[in-house]
Tab-separated table of C-alpha atoms in Angstrom:
chain	number	residue	atom	x	y	z
A	1	PHE	CA	19.738	30.939	-19.667
A	2	THR	CA	22.619	31.368	-17.267
A	3	PRO	CA	25.559	29.133	-18.219
A	4	GLU	CA	27.775	30.684	-15.569
A	5	SER	CA	25.505	29.563	-12.702
A	6	GLU	CA	24.524	26.058	-13.875
A	7	ASN	CA	26.569	22.896	-14.400
A	8	ASN	CA	24.491	20.662	-16.677
A	9	PHE	CA	22.425	21.358	-19.771
A	10	LEU	CA	20.455	19.505	-22.421
A	11	LEU	CA	20.352	20.748	-26.004
A	12	LEU	CA	17.697	19.404	-28.349
A	13	ASP	CA	18.248	19.431	-32.097
A	14	ASN	CA	15.001	19.127	-34.061
A	15	ILE	CA	12.959	16.933	-31.697
A	16	SER	CA	9.587	16.670	-33.426
A	17	ASP	CA	7.552	14.324	-31.201
A	18	PRO	CA	5.689	16.233	-28.463
A	19	GLY	CA	5.569	13.217	-26.149
A	20	TYR	CA	9.342	12.840	-26.350
A	21	LEU	CA	9.922	16.531	-25.615
A	22	GLY	CA	7.623	16.391	-22.597
A	23	THR	CA	9.317	13.273	-21.280
A	24	ILE	CA	12.764	14.846	-21.752
A	25	ILE	CA	11.679	17.917	-19.764
A	26	ARG	CA	10.335	15.685	-16.983
A	27	THR	CA	13.569	13.649	-16.986
A	28	ALA	CA	15.703	16.806	-16.821
A	29	ASP	CA	13.650	17.971	-13.828
A	30	TRP	CA	14.222	14.592	-12.114
A	31	PHE	CA	17.986	14.960	-12.514
A	32	GLY	CA	18.083	18.636	-11.497
A	33	ILE	CA	18.853	20.067	-14.923
A	34	LYS	CA	17.437	23.583	-14.918
A	35	SER	CA	17.805	24.569	-18.585
A	36	ILE	CA	17.003	22.894	-21.892
A	37	LEU	CA	18.083	24.669	-25.057
A	38	CYS	CA	16.086	23.792	-28.167
A	39	SER	CA	16.654	24.378	-31.850
A	40	GLU	CA	14.006	26.505	-33.500
A	41	GLU	CA	12.819	23.370	-35.342
A	42	THR	CA	12.002	21.514	-32.106
A	43	VAL	CA	8.302	20.955	-31.392
A	44	GLU	CA	6.528	23.859	-29.674
A	45	LEU	CA	6.746	23.838	-25.863
A	46	PHE	CA	3.066	24.516	-25.214
A	47	ASN	CA	1.767	21.789	-27.492
A	48	PRO	CA	-0.856	20.079	-25.266
A	49	LYS	CA	0.893	16.693	-25.489
A	50	VAL	CA	4.217	18.270	-24.436
A	51	VAL	CA	2.632	19.965	-21.425
A	52	GLN	CA	0.737	16.827	-20.397
A	53	SER	CA	3.757	14.544	-20.611
A	54	THR	CA	5.923	16.871	-18.488
A	55	MET	CA	3.608	16.200	-15.501
A	56	GLY	CA	4.241	19.761	-14.256
A	57	SER	CA	7.984	19.893	-14.969
A	58	VAL	CA	7.324	22.408	-17.749
A	59	PHE	CA	6.965	24.996	-14.955
A	60	ARG	CA	10.291	24.116	-13.280
A	61	VAL	CA	12.690	23.646	-16.209
A	62	LYS	CA	13.578	26.622	-18.425
A	63	THR	CA	13.065	25.599	-22.040
A	64	ILE	CA	14.568	28.127	-24.417
A	65	TYR	CA	14.424	28.137	-28.226
A	66	GLY	CA	17.091	29.586	-30.477
A	67	ASP	CA	20.101	28.869	-32.669
A	68	LEU	CA	22.007	25.892	-31.232
A	69	LYS	CA	25.275	27.184	-32.692
A	70	ASN	CA	24.905	30.343	-30.595
A	71	PHE	CA	23.940	28.371	-27.480
A	72	ILE	CA	26.967	26.083	-27.894
A	73	SER	CA	29.283	29.055	-28.365
A	74	GLU	CA	27.971	30.655	-25.170
A	75	LEU	CA	28.309	27.373	-23.252
A	76	LYS	CA	31.898	26.897	-24.407
A	77	ASN	CA	32.707	30.494	-23.437
A	78	ASN	CA	31.622	29.448	-19.927
A	79	ASN	CA	33.836	26.324	-19.862
A	80	VAL	CA	30.997	23.866	-20.496
A	81	THR	CA	32.011	20.679	-22.340
A	82	VAL	CA	29.467	19.944	-25.079
A	83	CYS	CA	28.925	16.274	-25.954
A	84	GLY	CA	26.563	14.723	-28.466
A	85	ALA	CA	24.495	11.546	-28.292
A	86	CYS	CA	25.596	9.697	-31.428
A	87	MET	CA	25.316	6.192	-32.863
A	88	GLU	CA	29.110	5.952	-32.785
A	89	GLY	CA	31.464	7.535	-30.299
A	90	LYS	CA	32.974	7.036	-26.880
A	91	ASN	CA	31.096	4.697	-24.529
A	92	VAL	CA	28.935	6.891	-22.273
A	93	LEU	CA	29.099	4.227	-19.534
A	94	GLU	CA	32.866	4.777	-19.285
A	95	TYR	CA	32.956	8.519	-19.998
A	96	LYS	CA	33.916	10.889	-17.176
A	97	PHE	CA	31.803	14.017	-17.601
A	98	PRO	CA	33.463	17.279	-16.576
A	99	GLU	CA	31.690	19.209	-13.819
A	100	LYS	CA	30.167	21.570	-16.395
A	101	SER	CA	28.673	19.494	-19.212
A	102	ALA	CA	25.995	19.615	-21.874
A	103	ILE	CA	24.458	16.823	-23.944
A	104	VAL	CA	23.053	17.409	-27.429
A	105	LEU	CA	20.271	15.017	-28.488
A	106	GLY	CA	19.037	14.860	-32.067
A	107	SER	CA	15.929	13.551	-33.742
A	108	GLU	CA	15.525	9.784	-34.047
A	109	SER	CA	15.320	9.854	-37.808
A	110	HIS	CA	18.187	12.289	-38.521
A	111	GLY	CA	20.324	12.481	-35.378
A	112	ILE	CA	22.254	15.647	-34.632
A	113	SER	CA	22.539	18.017	-37.585
A	114	ASN	CA	25.908	18.351	-39.337
A	115	LYS	CA	26.209	22.028	-38.375
A	116	VAL	CA	25.994	21.022	-34.692
A	117	ILE	CA	28.091	17.806	-34.884
A	118	ARG	CA	31.098	19.899	-35.946
A	119	LEU	CA	30.879	21.925	-32.718
A	120	LEU	CA	30.919	18.997	-30.273
A	121	ASP	CA	33.796	18.373	-27.886
A	122	ASP	CA	32.977	14.648	-27.745
A	123	GLN	CA	30.622	12.184	-29.418
A	124	LEU	CA	29.156	9.617	-27.024
A	125	THR	CA	27.152	6.467	-27.585
A	126	ILE	CA	25.105	4.113	-25.468
A	127	PRO	CA	26.568	0.640	-26.099
A	128	LYS	CA	24.147	-1.710	-27.820
A	129	LYS	CA	23.794	-5.350	-26.753
A	130	GLY	CA	20.581	-6.405	-28.523
A	131	GLU	CA	19.078	-6.089	-31.980
A	132	ALA	CA	16.974	-2.895	-31.695
A	133	GLU	CA	17.855	-0.284	-34.297
A	134	SER	CA	17.730	2.648	-31.872
A	135	LEU	CA	16.384	3.997	-28.592
A	136	ASN	CA	13.777	6.702	-28.558
A	137	VAL	CA	15.335	10.046	-27.725
A	138	SER	CA	13.582	10.403	-24.374
A	139	VAL	CA	14.996	7.053	-23.169
A	140	ALA	CA	18.465	8.080	-24.383
A	141	ALA	CA	18.065	11.402	-22.541
A	142	GLY	CA	17.425	9.520	-19.309
A	143	ILE	CA	20.559	7.424	-19.724
A	144	PHE	CA	22.727	10.454	-20.535
A	145	CYS	CA	21.288	12.503	-17.647
A	146	SER	CA	21.946	9.642	-15.251
A	147	ARG	CA	25.554	9.320	-16.416
A	148	MET	CA	26.135	13.086	-16.117
A	149	GLN	CA	24.804	12.910	-12.572
A	150	ILE	CA	27.151	10.169	-11.374
A	151	SER	CA	30.374	11.189	-13.169
């Protein structure tokens, strides 16, 4: 994990579905994100469903487990803006990401934990037009990665 030499990061807070984790890793690889930082409660990286759904990206994206509070502190010490994917917040479609940015994604059922929410620089949301209750976290990751890329 080298925050001084990378610009964009994903942080995962308690993602429990192995298919979602694998898809997030594959999405990060697509968008050139080299490091994903996971809470210790996130599903295990070498779960067969995780590995299968990465389609090989598991070997190109560093996926590191640890205390998200410590990761966020280290990112901020390296001038990385840390944003969270939340149900309410600033519109991600209008948000201008700084050059060095990180997105925190939480579990579908619980979102980002309170201990992590307090550490965010910004809370961002994907504007909703239809009636669905939520997006799955891997779809949300794709939208956030795309927006980070074009800001």
